[in-house]
PDB file of C-alpha atoms in Angstrom:
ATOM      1  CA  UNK A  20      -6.759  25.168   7.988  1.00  0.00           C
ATOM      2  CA  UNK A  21      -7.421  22.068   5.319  1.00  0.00           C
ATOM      3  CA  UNK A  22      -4.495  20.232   4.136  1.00  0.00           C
ATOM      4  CA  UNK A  23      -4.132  18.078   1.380  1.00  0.00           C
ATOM      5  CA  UNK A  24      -2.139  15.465  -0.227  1.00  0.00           C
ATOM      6  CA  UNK A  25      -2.208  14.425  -3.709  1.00  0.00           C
ATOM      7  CA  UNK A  26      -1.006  10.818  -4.756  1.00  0.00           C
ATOM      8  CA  UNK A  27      -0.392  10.371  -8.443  1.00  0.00           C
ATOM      9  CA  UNK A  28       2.085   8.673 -11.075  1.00  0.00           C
ATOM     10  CA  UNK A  29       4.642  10.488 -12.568  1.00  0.00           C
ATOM     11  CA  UNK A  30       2.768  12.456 -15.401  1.00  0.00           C
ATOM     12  CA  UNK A  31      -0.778  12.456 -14.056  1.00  0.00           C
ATOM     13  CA  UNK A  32      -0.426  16.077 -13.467  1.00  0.00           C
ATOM     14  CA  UNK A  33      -0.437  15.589  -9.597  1.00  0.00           C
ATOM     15  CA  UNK A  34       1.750  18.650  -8.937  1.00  0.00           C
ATOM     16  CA  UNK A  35      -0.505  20.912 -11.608  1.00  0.00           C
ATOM     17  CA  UNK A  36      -3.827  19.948  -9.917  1.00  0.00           C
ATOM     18  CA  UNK A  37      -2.229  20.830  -6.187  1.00  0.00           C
ATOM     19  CA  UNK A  38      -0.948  24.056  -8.237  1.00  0.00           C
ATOM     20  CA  UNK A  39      -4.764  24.916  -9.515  1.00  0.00           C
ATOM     21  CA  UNK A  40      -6.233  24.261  -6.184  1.00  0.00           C
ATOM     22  CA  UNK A  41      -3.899  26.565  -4.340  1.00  0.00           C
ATOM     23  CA  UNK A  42      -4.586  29.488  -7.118  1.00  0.00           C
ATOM     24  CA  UNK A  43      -8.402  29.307  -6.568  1.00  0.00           C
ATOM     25  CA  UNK A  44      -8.779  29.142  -3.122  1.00  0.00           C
ATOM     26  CA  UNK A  45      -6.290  32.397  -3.230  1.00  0.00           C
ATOM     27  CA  UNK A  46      -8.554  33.610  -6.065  1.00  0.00           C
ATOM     28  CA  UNK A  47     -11.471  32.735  -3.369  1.00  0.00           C
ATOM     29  CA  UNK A  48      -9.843  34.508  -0.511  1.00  0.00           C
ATOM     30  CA  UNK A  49      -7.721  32.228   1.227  1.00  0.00           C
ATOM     31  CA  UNK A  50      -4.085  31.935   2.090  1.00  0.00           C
ATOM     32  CA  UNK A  51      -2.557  28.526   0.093  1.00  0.00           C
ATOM     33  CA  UNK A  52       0.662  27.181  -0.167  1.00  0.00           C
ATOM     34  CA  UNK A  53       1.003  24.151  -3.265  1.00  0.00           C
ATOM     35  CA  UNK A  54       4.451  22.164  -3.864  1.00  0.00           C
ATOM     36  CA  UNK A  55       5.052  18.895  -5.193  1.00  0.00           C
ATOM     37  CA  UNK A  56       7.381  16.290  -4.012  1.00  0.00           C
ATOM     38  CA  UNK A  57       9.384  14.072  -6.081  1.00  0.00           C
ATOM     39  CA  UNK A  58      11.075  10.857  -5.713  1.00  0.00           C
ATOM     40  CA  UNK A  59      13.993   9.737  -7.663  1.00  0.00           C
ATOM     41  CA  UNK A  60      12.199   7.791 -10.438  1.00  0.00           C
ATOM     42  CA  UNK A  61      10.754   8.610 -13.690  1.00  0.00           C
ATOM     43  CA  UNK A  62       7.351   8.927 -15.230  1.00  0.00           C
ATOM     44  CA  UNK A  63       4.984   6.392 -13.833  1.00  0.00           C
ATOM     45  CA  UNK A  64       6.746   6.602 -10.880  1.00  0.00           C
ATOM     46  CA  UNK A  65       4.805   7.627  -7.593  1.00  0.00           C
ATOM     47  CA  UNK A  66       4.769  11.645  -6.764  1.00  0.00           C
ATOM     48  CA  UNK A  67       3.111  13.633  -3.536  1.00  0.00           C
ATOM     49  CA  UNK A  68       1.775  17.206  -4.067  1.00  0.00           C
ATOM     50  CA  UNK A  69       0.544  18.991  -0.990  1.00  0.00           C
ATOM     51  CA  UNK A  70      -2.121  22.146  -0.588  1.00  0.00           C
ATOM     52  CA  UNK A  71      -2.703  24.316   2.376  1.00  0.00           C
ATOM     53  CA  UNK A  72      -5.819  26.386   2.644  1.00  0.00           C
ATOM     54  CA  UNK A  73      -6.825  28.716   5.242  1.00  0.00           C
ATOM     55  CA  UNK A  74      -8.424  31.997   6.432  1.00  0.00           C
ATOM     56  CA  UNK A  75      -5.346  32.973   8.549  1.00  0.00           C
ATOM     57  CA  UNK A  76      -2.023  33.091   7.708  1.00  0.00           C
ATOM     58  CA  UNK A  77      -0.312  30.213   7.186  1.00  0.00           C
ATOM     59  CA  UNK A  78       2.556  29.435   9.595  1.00  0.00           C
ATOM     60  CA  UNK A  79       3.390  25.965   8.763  1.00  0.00           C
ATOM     61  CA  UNK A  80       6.224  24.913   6.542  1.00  0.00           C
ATOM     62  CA  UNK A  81       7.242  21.089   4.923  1.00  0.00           C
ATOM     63  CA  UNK A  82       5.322  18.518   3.750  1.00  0.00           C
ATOM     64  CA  UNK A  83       1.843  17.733   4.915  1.00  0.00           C
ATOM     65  CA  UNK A  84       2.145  14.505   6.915  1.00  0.00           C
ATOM     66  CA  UNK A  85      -1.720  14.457   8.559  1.00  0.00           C
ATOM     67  CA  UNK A  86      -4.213  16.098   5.743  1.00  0.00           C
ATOM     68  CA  UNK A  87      -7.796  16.312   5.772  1.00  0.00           C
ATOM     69  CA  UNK A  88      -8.052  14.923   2.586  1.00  0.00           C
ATOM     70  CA  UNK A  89      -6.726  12.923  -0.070  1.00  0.00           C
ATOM     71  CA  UNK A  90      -6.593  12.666  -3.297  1.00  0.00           C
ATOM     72  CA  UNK A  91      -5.637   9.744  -4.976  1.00  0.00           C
ATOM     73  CA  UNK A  92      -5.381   9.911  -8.710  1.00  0.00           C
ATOM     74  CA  UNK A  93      -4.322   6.073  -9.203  1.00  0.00           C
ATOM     75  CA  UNK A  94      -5.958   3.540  -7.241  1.00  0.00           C
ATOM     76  CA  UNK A  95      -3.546   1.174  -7.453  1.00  0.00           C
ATOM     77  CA  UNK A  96      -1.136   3.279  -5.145  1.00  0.00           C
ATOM     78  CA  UNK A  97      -3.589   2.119  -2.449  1.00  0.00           C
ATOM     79  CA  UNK A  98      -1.644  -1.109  -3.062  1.00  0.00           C
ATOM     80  CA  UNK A  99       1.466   0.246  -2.771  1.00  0.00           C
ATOM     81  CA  UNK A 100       3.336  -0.034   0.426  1.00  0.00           C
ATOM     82  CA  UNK A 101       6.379   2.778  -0.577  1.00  0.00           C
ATOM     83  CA  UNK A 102       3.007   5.182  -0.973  1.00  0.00           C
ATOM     84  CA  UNK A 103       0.805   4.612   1.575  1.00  0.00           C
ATOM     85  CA  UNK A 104      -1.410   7.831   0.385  1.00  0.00           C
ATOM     86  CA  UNK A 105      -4.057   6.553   3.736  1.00  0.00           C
ATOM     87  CA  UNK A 106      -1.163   7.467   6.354  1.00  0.00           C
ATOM     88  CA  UNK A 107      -1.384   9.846   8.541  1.00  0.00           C
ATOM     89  CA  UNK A 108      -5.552  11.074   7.665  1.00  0.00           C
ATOM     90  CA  UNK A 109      -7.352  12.582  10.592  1.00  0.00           C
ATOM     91  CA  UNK A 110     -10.007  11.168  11.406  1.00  0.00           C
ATOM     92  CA  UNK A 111     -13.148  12.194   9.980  1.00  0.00           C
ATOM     93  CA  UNK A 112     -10.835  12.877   7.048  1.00  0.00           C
ATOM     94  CA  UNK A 113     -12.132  12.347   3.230  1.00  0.00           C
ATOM     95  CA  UNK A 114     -10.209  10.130   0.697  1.00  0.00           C
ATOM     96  CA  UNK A 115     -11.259  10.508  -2.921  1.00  0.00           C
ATOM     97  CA  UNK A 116     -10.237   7.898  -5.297  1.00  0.00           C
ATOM     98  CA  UNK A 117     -10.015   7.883  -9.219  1.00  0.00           C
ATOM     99  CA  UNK A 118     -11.793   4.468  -9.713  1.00  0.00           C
ATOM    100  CA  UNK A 119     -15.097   2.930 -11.846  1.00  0.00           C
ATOM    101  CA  UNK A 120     -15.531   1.391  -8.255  1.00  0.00           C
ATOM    102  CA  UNK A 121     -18.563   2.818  -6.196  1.00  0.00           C
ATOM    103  CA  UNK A 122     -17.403   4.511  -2.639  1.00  0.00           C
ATOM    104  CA  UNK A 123     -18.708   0.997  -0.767  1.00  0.00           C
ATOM    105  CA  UNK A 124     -17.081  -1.343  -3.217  1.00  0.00           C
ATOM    106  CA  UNK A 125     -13.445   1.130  -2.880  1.00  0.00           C
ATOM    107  CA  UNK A 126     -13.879   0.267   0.809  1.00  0.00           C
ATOM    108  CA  UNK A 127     -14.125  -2.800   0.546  1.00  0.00           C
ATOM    109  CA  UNK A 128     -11.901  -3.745  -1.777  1.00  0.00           C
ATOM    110  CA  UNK A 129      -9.344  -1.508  -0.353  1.00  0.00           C
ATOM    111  CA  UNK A 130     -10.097  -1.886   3.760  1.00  0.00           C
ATOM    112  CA  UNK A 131     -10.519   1.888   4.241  1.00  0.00           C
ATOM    113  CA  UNK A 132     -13.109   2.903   6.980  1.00  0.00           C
ATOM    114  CA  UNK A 133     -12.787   6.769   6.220  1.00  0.00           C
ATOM    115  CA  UNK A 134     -15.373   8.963   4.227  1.00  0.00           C
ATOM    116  CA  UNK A 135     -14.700   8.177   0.600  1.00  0.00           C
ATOM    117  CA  UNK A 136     -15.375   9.801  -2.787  1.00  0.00           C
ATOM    118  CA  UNK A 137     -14.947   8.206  -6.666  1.00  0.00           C
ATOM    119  CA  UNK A 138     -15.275   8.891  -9.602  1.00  0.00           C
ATOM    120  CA  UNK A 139     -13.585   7.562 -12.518  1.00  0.00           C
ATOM    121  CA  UNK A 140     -11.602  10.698 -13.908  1.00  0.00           C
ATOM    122  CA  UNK A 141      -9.437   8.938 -16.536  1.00  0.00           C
ATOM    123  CA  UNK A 142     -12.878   7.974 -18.143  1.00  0.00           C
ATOM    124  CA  UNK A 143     -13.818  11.293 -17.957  1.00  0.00           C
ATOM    125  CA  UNK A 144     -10.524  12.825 -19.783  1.00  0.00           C
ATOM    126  CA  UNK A 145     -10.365  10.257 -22.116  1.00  0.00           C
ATOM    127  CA  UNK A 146     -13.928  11.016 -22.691  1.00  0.00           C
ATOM    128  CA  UNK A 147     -13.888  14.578 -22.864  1.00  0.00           C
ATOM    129  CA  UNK A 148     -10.084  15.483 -23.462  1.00  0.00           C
ATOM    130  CA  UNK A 149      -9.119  12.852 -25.461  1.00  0.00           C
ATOM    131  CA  UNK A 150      -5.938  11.834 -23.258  1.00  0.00           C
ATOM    132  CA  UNK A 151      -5.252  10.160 -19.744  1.00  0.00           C
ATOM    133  CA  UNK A 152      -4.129  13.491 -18.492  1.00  0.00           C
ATOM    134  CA  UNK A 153      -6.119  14.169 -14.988  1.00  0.00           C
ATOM    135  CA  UNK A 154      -4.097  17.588 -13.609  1.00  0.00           C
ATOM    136  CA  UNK A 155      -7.330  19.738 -14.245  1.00  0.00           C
ATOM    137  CA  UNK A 156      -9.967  16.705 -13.043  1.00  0.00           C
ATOM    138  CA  UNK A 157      -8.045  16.427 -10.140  1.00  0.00           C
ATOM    139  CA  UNK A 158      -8.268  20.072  -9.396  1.00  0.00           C
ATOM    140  CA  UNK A 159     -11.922  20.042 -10.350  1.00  0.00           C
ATOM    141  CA  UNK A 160     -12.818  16.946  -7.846  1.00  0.00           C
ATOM    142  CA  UNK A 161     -10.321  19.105  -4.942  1.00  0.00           C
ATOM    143  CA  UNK A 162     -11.950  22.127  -5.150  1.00  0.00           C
ATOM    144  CA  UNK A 163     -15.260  20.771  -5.093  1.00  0.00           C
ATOM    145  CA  UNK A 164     -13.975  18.772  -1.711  1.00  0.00           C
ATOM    146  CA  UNK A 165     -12.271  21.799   0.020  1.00  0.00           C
ATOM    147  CA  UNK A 166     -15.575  23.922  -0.737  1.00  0.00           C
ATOM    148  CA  UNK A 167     -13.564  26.612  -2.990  1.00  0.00           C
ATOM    149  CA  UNK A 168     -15.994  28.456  -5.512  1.00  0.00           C
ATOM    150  CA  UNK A 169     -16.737  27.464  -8.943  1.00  0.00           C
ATOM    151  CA  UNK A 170     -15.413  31.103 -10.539  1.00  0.00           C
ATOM    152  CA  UNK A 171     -12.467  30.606  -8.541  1.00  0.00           C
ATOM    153  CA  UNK A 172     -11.727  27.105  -9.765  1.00  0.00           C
ATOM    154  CA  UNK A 173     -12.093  28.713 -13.966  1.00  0.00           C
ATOM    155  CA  UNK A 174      -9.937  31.565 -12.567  1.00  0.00           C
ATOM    156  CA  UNK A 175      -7.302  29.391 -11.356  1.00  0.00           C
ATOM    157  CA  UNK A 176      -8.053  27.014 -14.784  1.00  0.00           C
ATOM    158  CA  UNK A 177      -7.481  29.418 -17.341  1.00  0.00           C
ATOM    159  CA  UNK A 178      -4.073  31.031 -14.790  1.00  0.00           C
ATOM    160  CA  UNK A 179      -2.922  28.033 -14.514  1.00  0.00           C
ATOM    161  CA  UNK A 180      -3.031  25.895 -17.415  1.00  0.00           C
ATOM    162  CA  UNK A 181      -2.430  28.698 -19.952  1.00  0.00           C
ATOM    163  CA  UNK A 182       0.873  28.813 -19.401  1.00  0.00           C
ATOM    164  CA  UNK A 183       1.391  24.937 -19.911  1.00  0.00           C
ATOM    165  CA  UNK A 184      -1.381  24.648 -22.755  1.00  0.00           C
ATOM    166  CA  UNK A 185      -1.170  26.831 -25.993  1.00  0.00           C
ATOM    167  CA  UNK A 186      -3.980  25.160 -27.894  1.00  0.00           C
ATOM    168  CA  UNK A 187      -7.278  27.352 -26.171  1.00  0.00           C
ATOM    169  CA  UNK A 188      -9.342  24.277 -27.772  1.00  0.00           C
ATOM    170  CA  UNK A 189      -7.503  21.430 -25.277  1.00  0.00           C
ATOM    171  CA  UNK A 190      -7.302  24.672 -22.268  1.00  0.00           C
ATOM    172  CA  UNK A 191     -11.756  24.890 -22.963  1.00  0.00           C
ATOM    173  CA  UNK A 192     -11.270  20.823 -23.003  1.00  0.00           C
ATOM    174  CA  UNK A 193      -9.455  20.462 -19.387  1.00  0.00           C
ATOM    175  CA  UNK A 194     -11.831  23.481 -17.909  1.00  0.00           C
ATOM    176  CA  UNK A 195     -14.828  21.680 -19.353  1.00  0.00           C
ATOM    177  CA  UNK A 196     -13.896  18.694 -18.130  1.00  0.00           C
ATOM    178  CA  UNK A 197     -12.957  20.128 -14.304  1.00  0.00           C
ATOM    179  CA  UNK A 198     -16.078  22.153 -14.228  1.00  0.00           C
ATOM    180  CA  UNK A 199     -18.157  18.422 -14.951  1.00  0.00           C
ATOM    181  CA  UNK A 200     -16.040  16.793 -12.079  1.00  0.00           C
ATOM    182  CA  UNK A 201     -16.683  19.473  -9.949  1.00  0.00           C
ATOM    183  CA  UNK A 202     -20.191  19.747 -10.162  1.00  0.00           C
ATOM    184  CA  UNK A 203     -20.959  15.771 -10.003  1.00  0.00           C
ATOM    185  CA  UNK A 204     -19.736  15.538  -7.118  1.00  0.00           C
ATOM    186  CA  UNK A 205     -22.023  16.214  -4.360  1.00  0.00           C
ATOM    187  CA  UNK A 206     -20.826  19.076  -1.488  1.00  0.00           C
ATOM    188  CA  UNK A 207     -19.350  17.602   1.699  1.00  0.00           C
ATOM    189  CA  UNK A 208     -18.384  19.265   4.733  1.00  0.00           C
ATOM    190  CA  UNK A 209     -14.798  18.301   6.088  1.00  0.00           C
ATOM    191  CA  UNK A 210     -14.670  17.678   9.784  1.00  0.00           C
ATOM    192  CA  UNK A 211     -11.867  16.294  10.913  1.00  0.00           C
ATOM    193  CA  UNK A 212     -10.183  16.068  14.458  1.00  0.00           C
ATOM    194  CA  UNK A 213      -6.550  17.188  14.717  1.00  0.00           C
ATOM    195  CA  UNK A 214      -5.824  12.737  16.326  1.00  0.00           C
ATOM    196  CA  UNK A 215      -5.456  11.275  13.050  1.00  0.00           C
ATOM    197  CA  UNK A 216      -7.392   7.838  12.624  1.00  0.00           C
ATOM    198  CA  UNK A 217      -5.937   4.061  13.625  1.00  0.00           C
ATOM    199  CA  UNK A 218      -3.068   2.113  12.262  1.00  0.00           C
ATOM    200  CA  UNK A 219      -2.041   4.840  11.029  1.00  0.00           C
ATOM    201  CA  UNK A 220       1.800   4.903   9.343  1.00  0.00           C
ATOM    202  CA  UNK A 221       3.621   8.446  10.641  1.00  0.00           C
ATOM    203  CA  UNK A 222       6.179   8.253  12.545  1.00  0.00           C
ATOM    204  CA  UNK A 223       8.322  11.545  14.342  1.00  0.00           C
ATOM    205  CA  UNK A 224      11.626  11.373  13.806  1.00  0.00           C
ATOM    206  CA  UNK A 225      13.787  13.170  16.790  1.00  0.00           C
ATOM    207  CA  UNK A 226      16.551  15.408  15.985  1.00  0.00           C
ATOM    208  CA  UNK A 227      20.221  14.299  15.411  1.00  0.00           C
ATOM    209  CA  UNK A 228      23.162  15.210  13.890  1.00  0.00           C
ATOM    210  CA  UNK A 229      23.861  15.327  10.512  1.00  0.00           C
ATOM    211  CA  UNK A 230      26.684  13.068  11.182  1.00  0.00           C
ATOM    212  CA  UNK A 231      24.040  10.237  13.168  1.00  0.00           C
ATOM    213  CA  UNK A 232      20.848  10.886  10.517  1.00  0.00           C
ATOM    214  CA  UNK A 233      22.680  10.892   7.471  1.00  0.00           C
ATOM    215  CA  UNK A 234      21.176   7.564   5.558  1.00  0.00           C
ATOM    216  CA  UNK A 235      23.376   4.622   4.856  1.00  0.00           C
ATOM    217  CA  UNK A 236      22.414   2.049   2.284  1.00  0.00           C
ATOM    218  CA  UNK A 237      23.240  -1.106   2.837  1.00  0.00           C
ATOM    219  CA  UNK A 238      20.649  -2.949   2.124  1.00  0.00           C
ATOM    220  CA  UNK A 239      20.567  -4.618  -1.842  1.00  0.00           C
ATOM    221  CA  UNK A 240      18.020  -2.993  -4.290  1.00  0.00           C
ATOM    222  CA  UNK A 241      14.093  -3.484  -4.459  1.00  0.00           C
ATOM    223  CA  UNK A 242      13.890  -3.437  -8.048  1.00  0.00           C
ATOM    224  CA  UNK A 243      12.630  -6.766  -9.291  1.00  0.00           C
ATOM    225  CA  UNK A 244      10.130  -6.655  -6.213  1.00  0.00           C
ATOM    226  CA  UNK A 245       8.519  -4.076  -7.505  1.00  0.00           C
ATOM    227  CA  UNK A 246       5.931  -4.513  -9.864  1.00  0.00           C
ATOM    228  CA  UNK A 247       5.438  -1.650 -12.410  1.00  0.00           C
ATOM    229  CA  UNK A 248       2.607  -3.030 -14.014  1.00  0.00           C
ATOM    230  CA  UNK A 249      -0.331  -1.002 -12.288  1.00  0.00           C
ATOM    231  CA  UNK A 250       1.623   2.314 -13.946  1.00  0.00           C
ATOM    232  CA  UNK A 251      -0.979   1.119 -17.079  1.00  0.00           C
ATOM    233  CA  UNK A 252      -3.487   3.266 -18.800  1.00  0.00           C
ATOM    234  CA  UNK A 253      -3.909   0.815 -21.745  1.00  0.00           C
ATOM    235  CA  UNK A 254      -2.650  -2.712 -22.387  1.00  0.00           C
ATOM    236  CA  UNK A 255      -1.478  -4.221 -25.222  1.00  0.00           C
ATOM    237  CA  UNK A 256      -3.706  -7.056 -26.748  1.00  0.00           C
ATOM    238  CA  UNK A 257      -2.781  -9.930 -29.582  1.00  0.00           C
ATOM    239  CA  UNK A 258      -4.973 -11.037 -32.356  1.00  0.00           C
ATOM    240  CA  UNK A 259      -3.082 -14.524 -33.120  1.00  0.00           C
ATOM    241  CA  UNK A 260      -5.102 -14.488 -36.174  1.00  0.00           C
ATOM    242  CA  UNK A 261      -3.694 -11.559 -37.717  1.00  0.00           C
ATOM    243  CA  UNK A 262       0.279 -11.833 -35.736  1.00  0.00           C
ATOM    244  CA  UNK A 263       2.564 -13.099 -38.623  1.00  0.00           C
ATOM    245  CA  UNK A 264       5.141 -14.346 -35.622  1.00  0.00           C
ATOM    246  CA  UNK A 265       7.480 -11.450 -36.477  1.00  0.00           C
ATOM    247  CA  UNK A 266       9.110 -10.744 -33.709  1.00  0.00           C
ATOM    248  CA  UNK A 267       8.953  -6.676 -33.877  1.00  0.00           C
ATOM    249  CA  UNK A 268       6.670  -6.084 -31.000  1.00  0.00           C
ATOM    250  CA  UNK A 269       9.444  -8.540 -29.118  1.00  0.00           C
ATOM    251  CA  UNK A 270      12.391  -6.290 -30.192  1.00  0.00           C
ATOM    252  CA  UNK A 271      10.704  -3.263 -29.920  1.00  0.00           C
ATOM    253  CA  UNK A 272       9.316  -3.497 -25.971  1.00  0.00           C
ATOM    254  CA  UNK A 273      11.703  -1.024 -24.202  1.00  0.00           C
ATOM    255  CA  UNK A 274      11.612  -3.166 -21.143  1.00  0.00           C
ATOM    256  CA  UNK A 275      11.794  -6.587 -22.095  1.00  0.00           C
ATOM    257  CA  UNK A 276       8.362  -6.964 -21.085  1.00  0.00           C
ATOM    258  CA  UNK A 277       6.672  -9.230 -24.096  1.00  0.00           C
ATOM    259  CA  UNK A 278       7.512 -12.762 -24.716  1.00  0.00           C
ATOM    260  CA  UNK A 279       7.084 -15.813 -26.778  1.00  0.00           C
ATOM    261  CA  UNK A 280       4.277 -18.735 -25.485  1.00  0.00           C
ATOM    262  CA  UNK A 281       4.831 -22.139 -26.892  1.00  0.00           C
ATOM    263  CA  UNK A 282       3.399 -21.473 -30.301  1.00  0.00           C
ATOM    264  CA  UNK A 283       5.911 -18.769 -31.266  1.00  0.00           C
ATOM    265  CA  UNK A 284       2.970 -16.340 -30.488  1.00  0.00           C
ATOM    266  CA  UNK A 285       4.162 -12.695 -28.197  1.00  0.00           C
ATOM    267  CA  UNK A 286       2.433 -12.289 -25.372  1.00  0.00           C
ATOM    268  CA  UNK A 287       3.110  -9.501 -22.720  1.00  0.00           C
ATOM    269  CA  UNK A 288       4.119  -9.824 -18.630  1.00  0.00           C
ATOM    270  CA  UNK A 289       1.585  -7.710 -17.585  1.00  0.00           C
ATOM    271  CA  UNK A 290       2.836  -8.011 -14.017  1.00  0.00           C
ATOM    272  CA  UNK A 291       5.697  -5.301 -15.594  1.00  0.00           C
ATOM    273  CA  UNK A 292       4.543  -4.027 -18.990  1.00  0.00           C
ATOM    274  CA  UNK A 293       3.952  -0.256 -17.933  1.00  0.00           C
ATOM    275  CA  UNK A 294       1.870   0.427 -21.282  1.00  0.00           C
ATOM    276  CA  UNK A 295       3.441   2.246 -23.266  1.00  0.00           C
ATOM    277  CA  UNK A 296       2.365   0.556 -26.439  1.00  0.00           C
ATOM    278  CA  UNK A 297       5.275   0.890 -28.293  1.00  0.00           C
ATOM    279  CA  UNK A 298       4.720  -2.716 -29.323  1.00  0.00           C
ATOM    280  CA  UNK A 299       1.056  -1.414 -30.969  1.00  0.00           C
ATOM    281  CA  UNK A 300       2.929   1.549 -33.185  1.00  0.00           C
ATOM    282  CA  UNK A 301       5.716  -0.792 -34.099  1.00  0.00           C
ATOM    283  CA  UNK A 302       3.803  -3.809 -35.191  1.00  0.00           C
ATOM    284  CA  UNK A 303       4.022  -3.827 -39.199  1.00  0.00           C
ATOM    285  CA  UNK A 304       0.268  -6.002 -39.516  1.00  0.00           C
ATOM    286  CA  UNK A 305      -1.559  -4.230 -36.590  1.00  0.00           C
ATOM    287  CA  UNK A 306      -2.183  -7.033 -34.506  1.00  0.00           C
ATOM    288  CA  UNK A 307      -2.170  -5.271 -31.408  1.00  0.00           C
ATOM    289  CA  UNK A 308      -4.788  -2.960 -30.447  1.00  0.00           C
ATOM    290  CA  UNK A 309      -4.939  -1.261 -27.010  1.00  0.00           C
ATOM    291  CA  UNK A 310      -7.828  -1.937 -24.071  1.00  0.00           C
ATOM    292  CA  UNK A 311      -8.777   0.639 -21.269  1.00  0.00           C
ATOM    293  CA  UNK A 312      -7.473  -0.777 -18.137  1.00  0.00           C
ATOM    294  CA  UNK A 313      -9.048  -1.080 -15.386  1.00  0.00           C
ATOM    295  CA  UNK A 314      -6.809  -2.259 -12.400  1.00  0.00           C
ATOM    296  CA  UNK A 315      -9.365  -3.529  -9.586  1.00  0.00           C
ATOM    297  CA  UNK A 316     -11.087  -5.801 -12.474  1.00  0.00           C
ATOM    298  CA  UNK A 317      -7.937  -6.083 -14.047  1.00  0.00           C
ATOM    299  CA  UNK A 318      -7.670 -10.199 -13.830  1.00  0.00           C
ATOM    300  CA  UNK A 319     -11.287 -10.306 -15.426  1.00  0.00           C
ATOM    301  CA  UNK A 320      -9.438  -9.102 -19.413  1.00  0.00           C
ATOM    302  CA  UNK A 321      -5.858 -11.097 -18.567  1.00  0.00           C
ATOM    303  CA  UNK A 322      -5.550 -13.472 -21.622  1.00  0.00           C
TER     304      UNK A 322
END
């Protein structure tokens, strides 16, 4: 059996691409199971999506706590110690990232020692799709990982998404797109040991009563800890030569996220600014434009 975890941001389309898979390896003649898990948060926020595939029936209920691989649509969740996408991966287990990194630089920059994939897939549907919507990449990239068939993969494309997409033009966009994902990427073959690898995160918690595991929170809130700035597709950029000083983008910023330097000028806090670019449609003179962001060189572009 191959087991698989998806790690993506609220509206990456994490649960649709573990949705996709499962259809075409049953289109392929498997067994699959696909479900998504959610956390309490909203869009942006971290998700898990989990994919069973076998020849035999599958048994096994829950969430998939050691997988084979990994799929990790947002490289900055590497980062992220609530996420942890690495724990619990066999070893010999395969980790694909969505990063302009090369597999050796990810490694590197991210201290993983397992087998891993990249490819930048938000290049390649704002490229080819027009948006930073990676459901059917990530499905595409999965597939091509879990060794599922390239009919089965439209099957499950056109099944899938139709009932989400209307427009057939943006349905031939996302299958056009997967089908280029898939076939970049070169064939592996997963072999992974049932001991999953070192310094690894799982834990097994014992059985107790409701009344002695039912969770207590004491502790005060995490919330200005937590930086939400890696949630970022695009950030927002000034031109002080154009910026009349207004003050829209400053009213405007749903999260209190851009302020003023000593000049008077706006500038953004792009520890927390989550990029939605309200700022950029509300500024009267268009002195914001929007740059591709690219978290592991992010600190190359800060102004």
């Amino acid at each position: 059996m191959l087991r698989l975890r998806f790690h993506g941001r609220g509206g990456q389309g994490a649960k649709v691409a573990s949705r996709v898979l499962g259809t075409a390896a049953f289109l392929d003649g498997y067994n699959a199971q696909d479900f998504p898990l959610y956390g309490a948060e909203r869009r942006g926020a971290p998700i898990t999506a989990f994919t069973r595939i076998s020849r035999d029936d599958i048994m096994e209920r829950g969430l998939v706590s050691d997988p084979d691989i990994v799929i990790v649509m947002d490289e900055t969740l590497l980062s992220d110690p609530q996420a942890m996408p690495l724990s619990g991966l066999k070893k010999g287990g395969i980790v694909f990232v969505n990063t302009p990194l090369s597999p050796l630089e990810t490694k590197e920059e991210y201290g993983i020692e397992d087998h891993v994939i990249t490819l930048d897939i938000t290049k390649v549907s704002l490229d080819m799709i027009g948006k930073s919507v990676l459901s059917s990449l990530a499905a595409g990239v999965a597939s091509r990982i879990a060794g599922i068939g390239e009919e089965a993969l439209k099957g499950a494309l056109e099944k899938e998404l139709s009932g989400i997409i209307s427009d057939r033009d943006l349905l031939g966009k996302n299958t056009e797109a997967a089908l280029y994902c898939y076939n970049t990427l070169v064939p592996v073959q997963v072999k992974t040991a049932e001991t999953i690898r070192e310094k690894e995160n799982v834990i097994t918690l014992p059985f107790e009563t409701a009344r002695v595991s039912s969770p207590a929170i004491n502790a005060t809130g995490n919330t200005p800890l937590r930086r939400t700035g890696n949630w970022r597709v695009f950030r927002p950029v000034w031109n002080y030569d154009i910026c009349t000083r207004c003050m829209t983008c400053v009213s405007r910023c749903p999260e209190g996220c851009i302020r003023l330097n000593e000049d008077g000028y706006p500038y953004a806090d792009y520890d927390n600014c989550k990029g939605c670019l309200v700022c950029a449609e509300e500024c009267p003179v268009k002195a914001i434009t929007k740059v591709r962001e690219i978290h592991s060189r992010s600190e190359e572009g800060d102004q």
